[in-house]
Structures are given as structure tokens and as C-alpha cells.
Short mmCIF file of N, CA and C and ligand atoms in Angstrom, two decimals:
data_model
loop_
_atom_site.label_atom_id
_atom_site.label_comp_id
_atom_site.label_asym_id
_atom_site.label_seq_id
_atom_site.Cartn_x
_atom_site.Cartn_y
_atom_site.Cartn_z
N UNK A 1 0.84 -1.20 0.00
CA UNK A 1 0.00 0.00 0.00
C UNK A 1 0.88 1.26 0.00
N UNK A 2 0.30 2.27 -0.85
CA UNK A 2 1.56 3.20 -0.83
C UNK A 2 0.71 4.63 -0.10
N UNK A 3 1.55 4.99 1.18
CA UNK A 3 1.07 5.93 1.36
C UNK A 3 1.95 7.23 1.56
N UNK A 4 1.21 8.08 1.33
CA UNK A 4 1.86 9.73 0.85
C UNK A 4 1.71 10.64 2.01
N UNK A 5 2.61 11.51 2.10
CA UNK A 5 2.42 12.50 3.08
C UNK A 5 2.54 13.97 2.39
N UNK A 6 1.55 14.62 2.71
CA UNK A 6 1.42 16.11 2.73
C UNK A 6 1.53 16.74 3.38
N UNK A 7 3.14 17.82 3.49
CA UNK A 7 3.15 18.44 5.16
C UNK A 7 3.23 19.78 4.80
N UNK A 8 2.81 20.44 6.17
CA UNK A 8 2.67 21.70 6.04
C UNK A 8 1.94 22.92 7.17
N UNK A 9 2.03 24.11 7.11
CA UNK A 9 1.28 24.73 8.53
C UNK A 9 -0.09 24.75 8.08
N UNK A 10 -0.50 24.95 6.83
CA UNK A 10 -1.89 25.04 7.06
C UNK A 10 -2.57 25.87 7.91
N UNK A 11 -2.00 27.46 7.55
CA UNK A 11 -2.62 28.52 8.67
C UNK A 11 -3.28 29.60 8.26
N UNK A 12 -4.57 29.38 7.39
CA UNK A 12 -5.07 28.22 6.66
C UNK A 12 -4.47 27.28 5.80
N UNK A 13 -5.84 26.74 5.40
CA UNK A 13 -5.74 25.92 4.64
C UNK A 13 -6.19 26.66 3.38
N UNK A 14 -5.30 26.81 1.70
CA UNK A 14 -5.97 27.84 1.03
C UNK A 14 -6.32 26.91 -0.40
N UNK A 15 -7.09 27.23 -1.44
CA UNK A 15 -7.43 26.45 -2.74
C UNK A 15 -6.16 25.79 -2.99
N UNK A 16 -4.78 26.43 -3.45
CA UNK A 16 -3.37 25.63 -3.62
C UNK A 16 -3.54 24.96 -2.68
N UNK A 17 -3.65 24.97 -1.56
CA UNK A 17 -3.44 23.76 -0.76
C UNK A 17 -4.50 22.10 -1.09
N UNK A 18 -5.26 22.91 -1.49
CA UNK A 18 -6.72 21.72 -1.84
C UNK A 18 -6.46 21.24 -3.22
N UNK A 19 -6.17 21.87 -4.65
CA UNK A 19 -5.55 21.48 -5.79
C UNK A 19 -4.22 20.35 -5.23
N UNK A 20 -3.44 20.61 -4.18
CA UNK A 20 -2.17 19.85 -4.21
C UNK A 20 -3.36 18.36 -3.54
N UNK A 21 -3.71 18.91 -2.58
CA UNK A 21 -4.32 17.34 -1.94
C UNK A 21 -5.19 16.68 -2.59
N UNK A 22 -6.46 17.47 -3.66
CA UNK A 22 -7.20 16.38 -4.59
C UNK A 22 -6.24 15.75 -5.41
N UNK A 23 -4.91 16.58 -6.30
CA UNK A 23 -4.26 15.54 -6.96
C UNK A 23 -3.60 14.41 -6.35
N UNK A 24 -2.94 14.98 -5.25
CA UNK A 24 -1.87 13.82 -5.06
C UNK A 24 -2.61 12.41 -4.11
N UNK A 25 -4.04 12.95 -3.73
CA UNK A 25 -4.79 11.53 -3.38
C UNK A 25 -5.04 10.86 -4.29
N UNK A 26 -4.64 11.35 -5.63
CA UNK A 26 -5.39 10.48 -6.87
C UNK A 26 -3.97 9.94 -7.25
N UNK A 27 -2.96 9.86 -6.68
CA UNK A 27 -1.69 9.45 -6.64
C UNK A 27 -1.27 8.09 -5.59
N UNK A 28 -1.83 8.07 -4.71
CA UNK A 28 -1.36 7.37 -3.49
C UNK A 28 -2.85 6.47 -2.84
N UNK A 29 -2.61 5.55 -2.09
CA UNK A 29 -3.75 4.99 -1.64
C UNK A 29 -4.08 5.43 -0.44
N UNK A 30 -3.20 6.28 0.25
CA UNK A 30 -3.87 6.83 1.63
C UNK A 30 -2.76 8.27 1.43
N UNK A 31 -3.65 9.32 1.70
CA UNK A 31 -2.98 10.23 1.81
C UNK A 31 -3.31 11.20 2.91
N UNK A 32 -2.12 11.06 3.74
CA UNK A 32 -2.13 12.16 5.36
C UNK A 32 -1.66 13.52 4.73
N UNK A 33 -2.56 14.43 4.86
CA UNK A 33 -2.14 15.73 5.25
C UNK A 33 -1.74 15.98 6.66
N UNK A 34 -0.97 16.22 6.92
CA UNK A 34 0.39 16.45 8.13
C UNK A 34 0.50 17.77 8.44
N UNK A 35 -0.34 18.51 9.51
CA UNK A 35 0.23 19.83 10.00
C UNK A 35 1.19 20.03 11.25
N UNK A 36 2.19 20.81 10.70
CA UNK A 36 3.27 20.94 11.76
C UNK A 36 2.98 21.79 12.44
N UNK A 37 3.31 21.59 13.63
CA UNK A 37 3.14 22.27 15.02
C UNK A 37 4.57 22.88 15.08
N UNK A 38 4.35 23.95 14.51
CA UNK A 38 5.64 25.18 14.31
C UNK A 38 5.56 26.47 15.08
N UNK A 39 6.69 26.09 15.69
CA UNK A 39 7.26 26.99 16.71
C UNK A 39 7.42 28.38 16.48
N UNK A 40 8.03 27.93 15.35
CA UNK A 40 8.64 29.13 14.57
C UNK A 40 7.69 30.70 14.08
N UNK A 41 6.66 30.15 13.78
CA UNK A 41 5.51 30.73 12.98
C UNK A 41 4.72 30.96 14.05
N UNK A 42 4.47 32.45 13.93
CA UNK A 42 2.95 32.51 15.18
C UNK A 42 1.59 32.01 14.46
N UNK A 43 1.06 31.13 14.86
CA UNK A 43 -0.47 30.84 14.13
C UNK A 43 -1.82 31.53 14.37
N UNK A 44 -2.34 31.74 13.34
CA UNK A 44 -3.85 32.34 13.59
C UNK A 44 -4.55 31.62 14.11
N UNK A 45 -4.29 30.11 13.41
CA UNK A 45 -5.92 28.89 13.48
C UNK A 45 -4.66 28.40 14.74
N UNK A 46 -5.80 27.50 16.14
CA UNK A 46 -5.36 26.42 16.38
C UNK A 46 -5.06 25.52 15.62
N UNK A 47 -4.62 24.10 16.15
CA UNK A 47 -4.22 23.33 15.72
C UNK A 47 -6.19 22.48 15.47
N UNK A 48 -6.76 22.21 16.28
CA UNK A 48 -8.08 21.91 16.41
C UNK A 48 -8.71 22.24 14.67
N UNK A 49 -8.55 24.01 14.90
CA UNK A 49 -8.94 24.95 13.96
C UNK A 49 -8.83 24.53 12.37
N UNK A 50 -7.40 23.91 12.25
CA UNK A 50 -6.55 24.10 11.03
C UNK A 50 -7.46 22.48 10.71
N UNK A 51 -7.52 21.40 11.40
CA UNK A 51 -7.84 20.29 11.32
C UNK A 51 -9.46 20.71 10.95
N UNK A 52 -9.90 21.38 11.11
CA UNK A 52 -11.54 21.00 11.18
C UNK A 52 -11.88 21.70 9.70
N UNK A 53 -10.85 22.88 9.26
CA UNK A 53 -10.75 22.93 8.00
C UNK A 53 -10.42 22.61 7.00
N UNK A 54 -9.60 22.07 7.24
CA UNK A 54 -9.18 20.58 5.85
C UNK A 54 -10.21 19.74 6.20
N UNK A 55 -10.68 19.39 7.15
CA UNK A 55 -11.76 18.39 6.90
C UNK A 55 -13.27 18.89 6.59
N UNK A 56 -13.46 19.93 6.56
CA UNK A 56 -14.66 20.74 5.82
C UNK A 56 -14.15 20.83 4.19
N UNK A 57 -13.24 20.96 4.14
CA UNK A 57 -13.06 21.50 3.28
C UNK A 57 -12.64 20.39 2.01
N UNK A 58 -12.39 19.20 2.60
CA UNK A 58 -11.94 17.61 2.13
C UNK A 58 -12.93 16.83 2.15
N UNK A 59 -14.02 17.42 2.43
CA UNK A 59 -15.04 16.15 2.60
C UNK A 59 -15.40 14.85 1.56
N UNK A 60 -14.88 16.17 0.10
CA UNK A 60 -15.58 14.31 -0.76
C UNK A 60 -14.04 13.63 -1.03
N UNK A 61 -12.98 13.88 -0.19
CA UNK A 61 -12.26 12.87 -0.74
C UNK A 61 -11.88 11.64 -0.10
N UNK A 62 -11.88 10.70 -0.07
CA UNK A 62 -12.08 9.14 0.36
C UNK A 62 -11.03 9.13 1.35
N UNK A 63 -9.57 9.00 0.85
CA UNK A 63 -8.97 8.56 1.32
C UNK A 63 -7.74 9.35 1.55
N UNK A 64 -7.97 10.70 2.64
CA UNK A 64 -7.28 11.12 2.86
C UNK A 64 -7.56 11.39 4.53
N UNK A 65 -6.06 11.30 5.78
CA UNK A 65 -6.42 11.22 6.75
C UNK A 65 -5.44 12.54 6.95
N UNK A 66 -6.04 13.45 8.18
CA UNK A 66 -5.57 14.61 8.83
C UNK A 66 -4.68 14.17 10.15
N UNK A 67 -3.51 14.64 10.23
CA UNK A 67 -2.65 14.24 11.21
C UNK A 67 -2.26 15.47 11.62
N UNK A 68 -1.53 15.74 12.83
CA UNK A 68 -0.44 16.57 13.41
C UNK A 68 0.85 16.09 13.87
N UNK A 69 1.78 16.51 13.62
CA UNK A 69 2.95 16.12 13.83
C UNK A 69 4.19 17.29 14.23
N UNK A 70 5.37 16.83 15.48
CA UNK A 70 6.04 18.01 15.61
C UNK A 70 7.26 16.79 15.14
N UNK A 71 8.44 17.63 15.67
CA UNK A 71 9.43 17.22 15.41
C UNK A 71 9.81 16.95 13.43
N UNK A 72 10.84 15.73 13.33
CA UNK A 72 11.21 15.57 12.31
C UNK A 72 10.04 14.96 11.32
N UNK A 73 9.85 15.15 10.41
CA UNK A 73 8.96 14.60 9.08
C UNK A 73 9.56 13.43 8.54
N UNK A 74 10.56 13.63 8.83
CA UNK A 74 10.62 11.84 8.21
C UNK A 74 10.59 10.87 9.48
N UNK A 75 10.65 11.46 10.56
CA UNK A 75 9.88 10.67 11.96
C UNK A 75 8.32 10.19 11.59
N UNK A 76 7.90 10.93 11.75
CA UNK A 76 6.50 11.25 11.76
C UNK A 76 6.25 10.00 10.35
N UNK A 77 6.68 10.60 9.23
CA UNK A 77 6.24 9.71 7.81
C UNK A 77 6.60 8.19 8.63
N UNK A 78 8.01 7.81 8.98
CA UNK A 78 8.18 6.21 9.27
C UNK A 78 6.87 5.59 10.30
N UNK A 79 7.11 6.39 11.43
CA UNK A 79 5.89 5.71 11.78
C UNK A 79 4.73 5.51 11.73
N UNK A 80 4.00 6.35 10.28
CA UNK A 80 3.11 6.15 9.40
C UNK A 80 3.02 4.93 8.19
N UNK A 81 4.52 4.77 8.25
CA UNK A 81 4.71 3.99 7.41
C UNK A 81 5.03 4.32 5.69
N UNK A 82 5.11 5.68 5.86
CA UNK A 82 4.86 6.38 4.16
C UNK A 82 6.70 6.54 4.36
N UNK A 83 6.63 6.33 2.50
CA UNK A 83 8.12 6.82 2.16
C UNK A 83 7.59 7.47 1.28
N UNK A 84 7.04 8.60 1.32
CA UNK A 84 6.43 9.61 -0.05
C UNK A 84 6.28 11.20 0.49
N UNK A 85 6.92 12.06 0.32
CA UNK A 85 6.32 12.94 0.73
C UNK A 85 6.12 14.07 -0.61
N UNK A 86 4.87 15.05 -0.55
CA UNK A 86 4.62 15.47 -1.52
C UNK A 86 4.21 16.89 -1.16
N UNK A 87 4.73 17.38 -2.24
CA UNK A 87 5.15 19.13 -2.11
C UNK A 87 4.80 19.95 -3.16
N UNK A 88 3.89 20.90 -2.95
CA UNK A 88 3.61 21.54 -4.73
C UNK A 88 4.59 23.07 -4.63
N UNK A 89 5.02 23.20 -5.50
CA UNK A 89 5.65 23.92 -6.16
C UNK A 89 4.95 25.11 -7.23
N UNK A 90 5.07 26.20 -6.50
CA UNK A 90 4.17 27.36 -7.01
C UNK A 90 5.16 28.57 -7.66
N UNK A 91 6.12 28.17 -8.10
CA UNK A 91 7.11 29.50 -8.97
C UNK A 91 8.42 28.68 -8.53
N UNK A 92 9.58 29.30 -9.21
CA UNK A 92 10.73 28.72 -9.28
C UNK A 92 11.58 29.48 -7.84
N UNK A 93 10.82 30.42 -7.15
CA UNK A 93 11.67 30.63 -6.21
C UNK A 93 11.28 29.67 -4.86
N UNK A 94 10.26 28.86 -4.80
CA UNK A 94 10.04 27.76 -4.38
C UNK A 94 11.30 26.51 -4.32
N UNK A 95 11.74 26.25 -5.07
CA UNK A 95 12.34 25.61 -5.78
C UNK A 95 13.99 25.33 -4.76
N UNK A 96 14.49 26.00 -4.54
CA UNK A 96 15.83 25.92 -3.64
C UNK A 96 15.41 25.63 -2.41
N UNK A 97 14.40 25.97 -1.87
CA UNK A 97 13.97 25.95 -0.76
C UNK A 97 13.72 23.98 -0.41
N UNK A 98 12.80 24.07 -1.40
CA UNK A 98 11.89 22.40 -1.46
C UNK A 98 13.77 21.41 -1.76
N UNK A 99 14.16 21.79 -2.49
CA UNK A 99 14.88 20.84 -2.96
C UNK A 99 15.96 20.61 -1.62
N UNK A 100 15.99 21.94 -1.04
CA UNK A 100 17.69 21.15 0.46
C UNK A 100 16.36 20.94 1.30
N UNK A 101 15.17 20.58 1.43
CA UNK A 101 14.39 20.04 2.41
C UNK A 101 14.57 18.52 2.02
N UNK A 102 14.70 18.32 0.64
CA UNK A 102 14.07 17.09 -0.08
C UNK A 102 15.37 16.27 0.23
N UNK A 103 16.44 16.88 -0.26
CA UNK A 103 17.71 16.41 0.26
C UNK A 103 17.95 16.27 1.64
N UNK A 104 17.87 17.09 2.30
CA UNK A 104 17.72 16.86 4.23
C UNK A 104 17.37 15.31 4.05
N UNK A 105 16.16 15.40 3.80
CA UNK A 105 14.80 14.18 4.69
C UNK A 105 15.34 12.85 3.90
N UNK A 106 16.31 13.10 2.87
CA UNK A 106 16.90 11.49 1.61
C UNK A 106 17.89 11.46 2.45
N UNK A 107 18.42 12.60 3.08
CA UNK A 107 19.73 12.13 4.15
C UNK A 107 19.80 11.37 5.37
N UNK A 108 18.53 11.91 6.04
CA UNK A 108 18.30 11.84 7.16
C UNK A 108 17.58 10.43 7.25
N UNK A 109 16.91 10.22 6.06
CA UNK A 109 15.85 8.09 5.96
C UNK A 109 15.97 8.25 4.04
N UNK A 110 17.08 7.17 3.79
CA UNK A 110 17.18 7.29 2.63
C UNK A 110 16.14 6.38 1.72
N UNK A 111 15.35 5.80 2.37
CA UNK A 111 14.04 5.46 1.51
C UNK A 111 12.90 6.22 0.72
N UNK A 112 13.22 7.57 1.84
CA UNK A 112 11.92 8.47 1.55
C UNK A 112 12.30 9.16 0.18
N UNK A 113 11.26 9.54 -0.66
CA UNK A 113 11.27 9.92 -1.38
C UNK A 113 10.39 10.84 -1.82
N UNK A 114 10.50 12.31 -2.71
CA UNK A 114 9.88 13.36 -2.50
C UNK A 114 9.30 13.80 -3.80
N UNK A 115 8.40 13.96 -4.07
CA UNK A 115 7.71 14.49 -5.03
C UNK A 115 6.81 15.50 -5.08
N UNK A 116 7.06 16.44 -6.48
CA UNK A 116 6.66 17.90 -6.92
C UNK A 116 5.64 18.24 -7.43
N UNK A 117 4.55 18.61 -7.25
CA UNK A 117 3.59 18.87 -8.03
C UNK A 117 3.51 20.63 -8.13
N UNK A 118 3.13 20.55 -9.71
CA UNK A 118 3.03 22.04 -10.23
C UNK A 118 1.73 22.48 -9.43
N UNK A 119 2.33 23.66 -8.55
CA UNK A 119 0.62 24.22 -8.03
C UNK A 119 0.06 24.50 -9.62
N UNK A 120 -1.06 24.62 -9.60
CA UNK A 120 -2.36 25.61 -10.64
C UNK A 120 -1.48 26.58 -10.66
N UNK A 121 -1.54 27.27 -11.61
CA UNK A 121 -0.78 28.69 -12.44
C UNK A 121 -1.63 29.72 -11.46
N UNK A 122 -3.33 29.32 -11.17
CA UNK A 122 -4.42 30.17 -10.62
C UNK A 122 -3.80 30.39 -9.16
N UNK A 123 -3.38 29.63 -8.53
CA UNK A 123 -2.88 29.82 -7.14
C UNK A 123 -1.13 29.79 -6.74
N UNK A 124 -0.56 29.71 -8.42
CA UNK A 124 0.78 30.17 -7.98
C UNK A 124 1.45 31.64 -7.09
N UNK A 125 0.11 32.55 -6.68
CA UNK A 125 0.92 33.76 -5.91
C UNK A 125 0.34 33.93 -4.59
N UNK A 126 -0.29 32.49 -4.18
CA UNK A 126 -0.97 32.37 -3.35
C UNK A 126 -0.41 31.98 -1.89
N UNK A 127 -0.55 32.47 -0.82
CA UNK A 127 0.25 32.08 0.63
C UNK A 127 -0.88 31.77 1.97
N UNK A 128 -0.85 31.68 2.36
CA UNK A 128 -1.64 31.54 3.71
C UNK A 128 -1.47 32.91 4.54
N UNK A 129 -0.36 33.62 4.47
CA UNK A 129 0.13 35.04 4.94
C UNK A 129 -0.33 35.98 3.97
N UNK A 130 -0.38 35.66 2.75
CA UNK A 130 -1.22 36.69 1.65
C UNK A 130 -2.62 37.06 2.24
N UNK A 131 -3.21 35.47 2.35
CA UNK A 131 -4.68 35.62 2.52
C UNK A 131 -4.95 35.86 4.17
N UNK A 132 -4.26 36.32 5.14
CA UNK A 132 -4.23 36.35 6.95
C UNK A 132 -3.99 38.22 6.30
N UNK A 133 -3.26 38.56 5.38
CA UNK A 133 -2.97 40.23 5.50
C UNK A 133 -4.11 40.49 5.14
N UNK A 134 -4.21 40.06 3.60
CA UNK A 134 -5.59 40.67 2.67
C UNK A 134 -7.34 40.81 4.02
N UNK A 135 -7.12 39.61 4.90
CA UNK A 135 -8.97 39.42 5.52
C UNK A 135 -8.20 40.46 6.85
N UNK A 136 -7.32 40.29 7.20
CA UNK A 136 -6.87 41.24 7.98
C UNK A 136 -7.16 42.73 7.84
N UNK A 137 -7.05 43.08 7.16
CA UNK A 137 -7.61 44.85 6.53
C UNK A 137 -9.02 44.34 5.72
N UNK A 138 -10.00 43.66 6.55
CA UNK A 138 -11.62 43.44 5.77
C UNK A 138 -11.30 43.22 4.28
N UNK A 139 -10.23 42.50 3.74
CA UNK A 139 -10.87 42.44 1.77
C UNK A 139 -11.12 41.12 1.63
N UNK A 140 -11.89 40.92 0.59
CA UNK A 140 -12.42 39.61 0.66
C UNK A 140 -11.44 38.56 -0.22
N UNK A 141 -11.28 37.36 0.65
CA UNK A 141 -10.07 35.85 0.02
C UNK A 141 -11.33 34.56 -0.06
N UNK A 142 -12.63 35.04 -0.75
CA UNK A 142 -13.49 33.82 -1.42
C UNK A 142 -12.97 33.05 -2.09
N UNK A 143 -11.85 33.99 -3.13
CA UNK A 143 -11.43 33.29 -4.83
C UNK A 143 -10.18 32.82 -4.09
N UNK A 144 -10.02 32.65 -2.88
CA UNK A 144 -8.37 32.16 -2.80
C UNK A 144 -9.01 30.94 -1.69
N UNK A 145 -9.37 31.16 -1.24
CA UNK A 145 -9.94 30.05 -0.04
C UNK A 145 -11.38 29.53 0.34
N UNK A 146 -11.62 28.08 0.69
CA UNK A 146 -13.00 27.43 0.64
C UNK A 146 -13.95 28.64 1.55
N UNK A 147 -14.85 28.38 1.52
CA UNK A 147 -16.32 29.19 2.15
C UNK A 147 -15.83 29.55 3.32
N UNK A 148 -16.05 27.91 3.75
CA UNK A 148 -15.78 28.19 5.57
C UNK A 148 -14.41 28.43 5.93
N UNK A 149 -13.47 28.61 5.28
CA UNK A 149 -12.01 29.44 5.55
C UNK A 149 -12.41 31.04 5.55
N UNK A 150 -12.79 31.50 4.55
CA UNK A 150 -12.65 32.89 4.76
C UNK A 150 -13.59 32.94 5.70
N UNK A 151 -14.94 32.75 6.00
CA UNK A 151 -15.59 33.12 7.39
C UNK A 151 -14.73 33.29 7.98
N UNK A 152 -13.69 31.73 8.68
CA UNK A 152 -13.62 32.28 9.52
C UNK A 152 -12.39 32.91 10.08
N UNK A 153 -11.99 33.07 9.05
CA UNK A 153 -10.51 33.81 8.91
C UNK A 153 -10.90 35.57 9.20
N UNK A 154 -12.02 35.85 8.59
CA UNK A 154 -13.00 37.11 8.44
C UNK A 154 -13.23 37.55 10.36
N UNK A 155 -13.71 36.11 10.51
CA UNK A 155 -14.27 36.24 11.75
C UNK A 155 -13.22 37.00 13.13
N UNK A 156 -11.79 36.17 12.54
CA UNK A 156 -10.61 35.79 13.81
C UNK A 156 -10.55 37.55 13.57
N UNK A 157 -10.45 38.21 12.45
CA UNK A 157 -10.13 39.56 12.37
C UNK A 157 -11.34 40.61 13.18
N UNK A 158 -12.17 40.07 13.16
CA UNK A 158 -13.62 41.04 13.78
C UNK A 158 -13.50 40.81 15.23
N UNK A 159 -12.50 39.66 15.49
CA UNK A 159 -12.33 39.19 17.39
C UNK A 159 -13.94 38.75 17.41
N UNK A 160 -14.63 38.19 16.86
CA UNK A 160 -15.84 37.61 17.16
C UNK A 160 -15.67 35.88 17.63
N1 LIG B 201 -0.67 26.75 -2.78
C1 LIG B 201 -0.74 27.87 -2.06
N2 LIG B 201 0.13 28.16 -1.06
C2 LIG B 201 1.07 27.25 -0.77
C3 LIG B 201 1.18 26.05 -1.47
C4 LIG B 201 0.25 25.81 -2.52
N3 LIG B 201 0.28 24.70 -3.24
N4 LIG B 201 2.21 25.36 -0.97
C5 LIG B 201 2.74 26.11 0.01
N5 LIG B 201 2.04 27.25 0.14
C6 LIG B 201 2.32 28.34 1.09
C7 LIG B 201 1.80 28.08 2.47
O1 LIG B 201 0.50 28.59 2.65
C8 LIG B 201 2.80 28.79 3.35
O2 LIG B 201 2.49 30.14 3.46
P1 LIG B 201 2.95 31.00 4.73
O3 LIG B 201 4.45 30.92 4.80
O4 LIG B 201 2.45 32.32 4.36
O5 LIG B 201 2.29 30.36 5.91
C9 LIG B 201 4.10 28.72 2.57
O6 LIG B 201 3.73 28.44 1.25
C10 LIG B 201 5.00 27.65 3.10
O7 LIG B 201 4.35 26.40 2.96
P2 LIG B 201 4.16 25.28 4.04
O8 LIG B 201 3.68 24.08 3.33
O9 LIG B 201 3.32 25.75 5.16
O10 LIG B 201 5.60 25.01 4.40
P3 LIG B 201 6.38 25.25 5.67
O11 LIG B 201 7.64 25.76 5.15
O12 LIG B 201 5.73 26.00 6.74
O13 LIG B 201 6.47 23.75 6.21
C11 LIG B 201 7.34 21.50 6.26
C12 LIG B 201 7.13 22.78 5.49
C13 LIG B 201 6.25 21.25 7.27
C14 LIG B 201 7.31 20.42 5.23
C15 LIG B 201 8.74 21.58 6.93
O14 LIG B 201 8.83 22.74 7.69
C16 LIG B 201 9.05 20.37 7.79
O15 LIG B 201 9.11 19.25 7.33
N6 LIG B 201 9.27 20.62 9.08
C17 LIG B 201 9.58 19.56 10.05
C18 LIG B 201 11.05 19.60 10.46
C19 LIG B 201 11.89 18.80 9.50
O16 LIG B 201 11.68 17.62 9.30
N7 LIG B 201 12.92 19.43 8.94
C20 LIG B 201 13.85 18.72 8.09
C21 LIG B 201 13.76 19.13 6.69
S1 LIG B 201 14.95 20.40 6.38
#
């Protein structure tokens, strides 16, 4: 059984993010979307938050499971059992970044193996920090993110 991992903060979750996960479930027989619990990054959504929106937002797809994970990613993938991890790629300055990650994680468990998917051209200028500034100053991120994301991304800004 081959299963795939999709990692990422997911703070939201935005359309590029949903284009990468309908394709690459049509790739793999179980596919975990994996949100990291990053230190680094102050988050808008809980962790609860970020989960309940990929899964609103994932509903018709079969066979994809929502995880959280800290530490190393190729931890996390082994004891999932996946040697796949999958990464979309939205412009070429993407690109240096993904590739010494991709190399890290072949260093670090040389089974795993990493694969690229072209975001949509439509959501190549697209970020999760684009769409937290844009609802941040009231403008509307419908065309960038599912229904119930911008609510409640809309919402976190009104402090409601
Ligand atoms: N469409 C739209 N936006 C996209 C996108 C797509 N297809 N793919 C990525 N993005 C955006 C995200 O929204 C995010 O925006 P933000 O920075 O404004 O929040 C940005 O691109 C970065 O993407 P993200 O997937 O969240 O990556 P990340 O850099 O936060 O996390 C991990 C990447 C989780 C894979 C990586 O940090 C990791 O594996 N960490 C664990 C530690 C580890 O194992 N390190 C060893 C490897 S060096």
C-alpha cells in the first residue's frame, strides 16, 4: 500500500493547498495531510482549527487522513509507514527551498522519497500570509480560499 504525506502549517488551509491534496490523493492509496506544530511561525488557526478545515473543506475525498505532527517529518512519515512525501511547487523561487528540504529528509531516511507537483498557475501567488494580511484589513479571500475558511478567517479579524 503506498502511502503519501502532505506536510505543512496550514494557517489556513488555502485552494493551492486543496488542488495539491485532490491531486496527489489520486496518486497514493492513503494520503495524510500532516500539519506541523511550528514553533517558529505565530499561528492564527489552532491546531483543532486548522484540522476542522481541511476536513470541511476535504469532505468528498475518500482517502485522505488529517494528522499533526512536531518534530522531524521523516519521523513522523516512518511511523506512518509512508516513504512519499509530496510538495507543490508554485514558482521557481520555491524551488531551492523544497529541494535542500528534499535532500535533508533522503539524508536523514534514505528510503523516503519526494515528489513535486506544479501548483495551478491560478494559485501560484498564493500564501496563507497573503490571505491572513488581505482578511486582515476586511478584503475579501473567497477566490483564494474554501467558504468556511474565509468566514472564519473574516471572523478571527472582527475578534468575534
Ligand atoms: N498553494 C498555495 N500556497 C502554498 C502552497 C500551494 N500549493 N504550498 C505552500 N504554500 C504556502 C503556504 O501557505 C505557506 O504560506 P505562509 O508561509 O504564508 O504560511 C508557505 O507556502 C510555506 O508552505 P508550508 O507548506 O506551510 O511550508 P512550511 O515551510 O511552513 O512547512 C514543512 C514545510 C512542514 C514540510 C517543513 O517545515 C518540515 O518538514 N518541518 C519539520 C522539520 C523537519 O523535518 N525538517 C527537516 C527538513 S529540512
Amino acid at each position: 500500500m503506498q502511502i503519501g504525506i502532505y506536510p505543512g502549517s496550514f494557517d489556513p488551509v488555502t485552494n493551492g493547498h486543496i488542488d495539491i491534496i485532490k491531486r496527489s490523493a489520486k496518486l497514493v492509496d492513503v494520503l495524510i495531510v500532516a500539519i506541523l506544530q511550528n514553533n517558529k511561525k505565530t499561528s492564527l488557526f489552532t491546531m483543532e482549527e486548522r484540522i476542522k478545515l481541511i476536513e470541511e473543506s476535504c469532505k468528498d475525498i475518500e482517502n485522505i487522513q488529517i494528522e499533526t505532527f512536531s518534530g522531524l517529518l521523516v519521523d513522523f512519515a516512518k511511523e506512518k509507514n509512508a516513504n512519499l512525501i509530496i510538495r507543490g511547487l508554485r514558482a521557481l523561487t520555491d524551488f531551492e527551498y523544497e529541494f535542500q528540504m528534499a535532500q535533508m529528509n533522503k539524508h536523514l531516511h534514505n528510503d523516503m522519497e519526494t515528489i513535486f507537483l506544479v501548483t495551478d498557475v491560478k494559485y501560484s501567488f498564493l500564501s496563507s500570509s497573503a490571505i491572513k494580511e488581505v482578511a486582515s484589513f476586511g478584503g475579501s479571500v473567497c477566490d483564494f480560499v474554501p467558504e468556511i475558511v474565509a468566514e472564519k478567517t473574516l471572523e478571527k479579524y472582527k475578534g468575534e
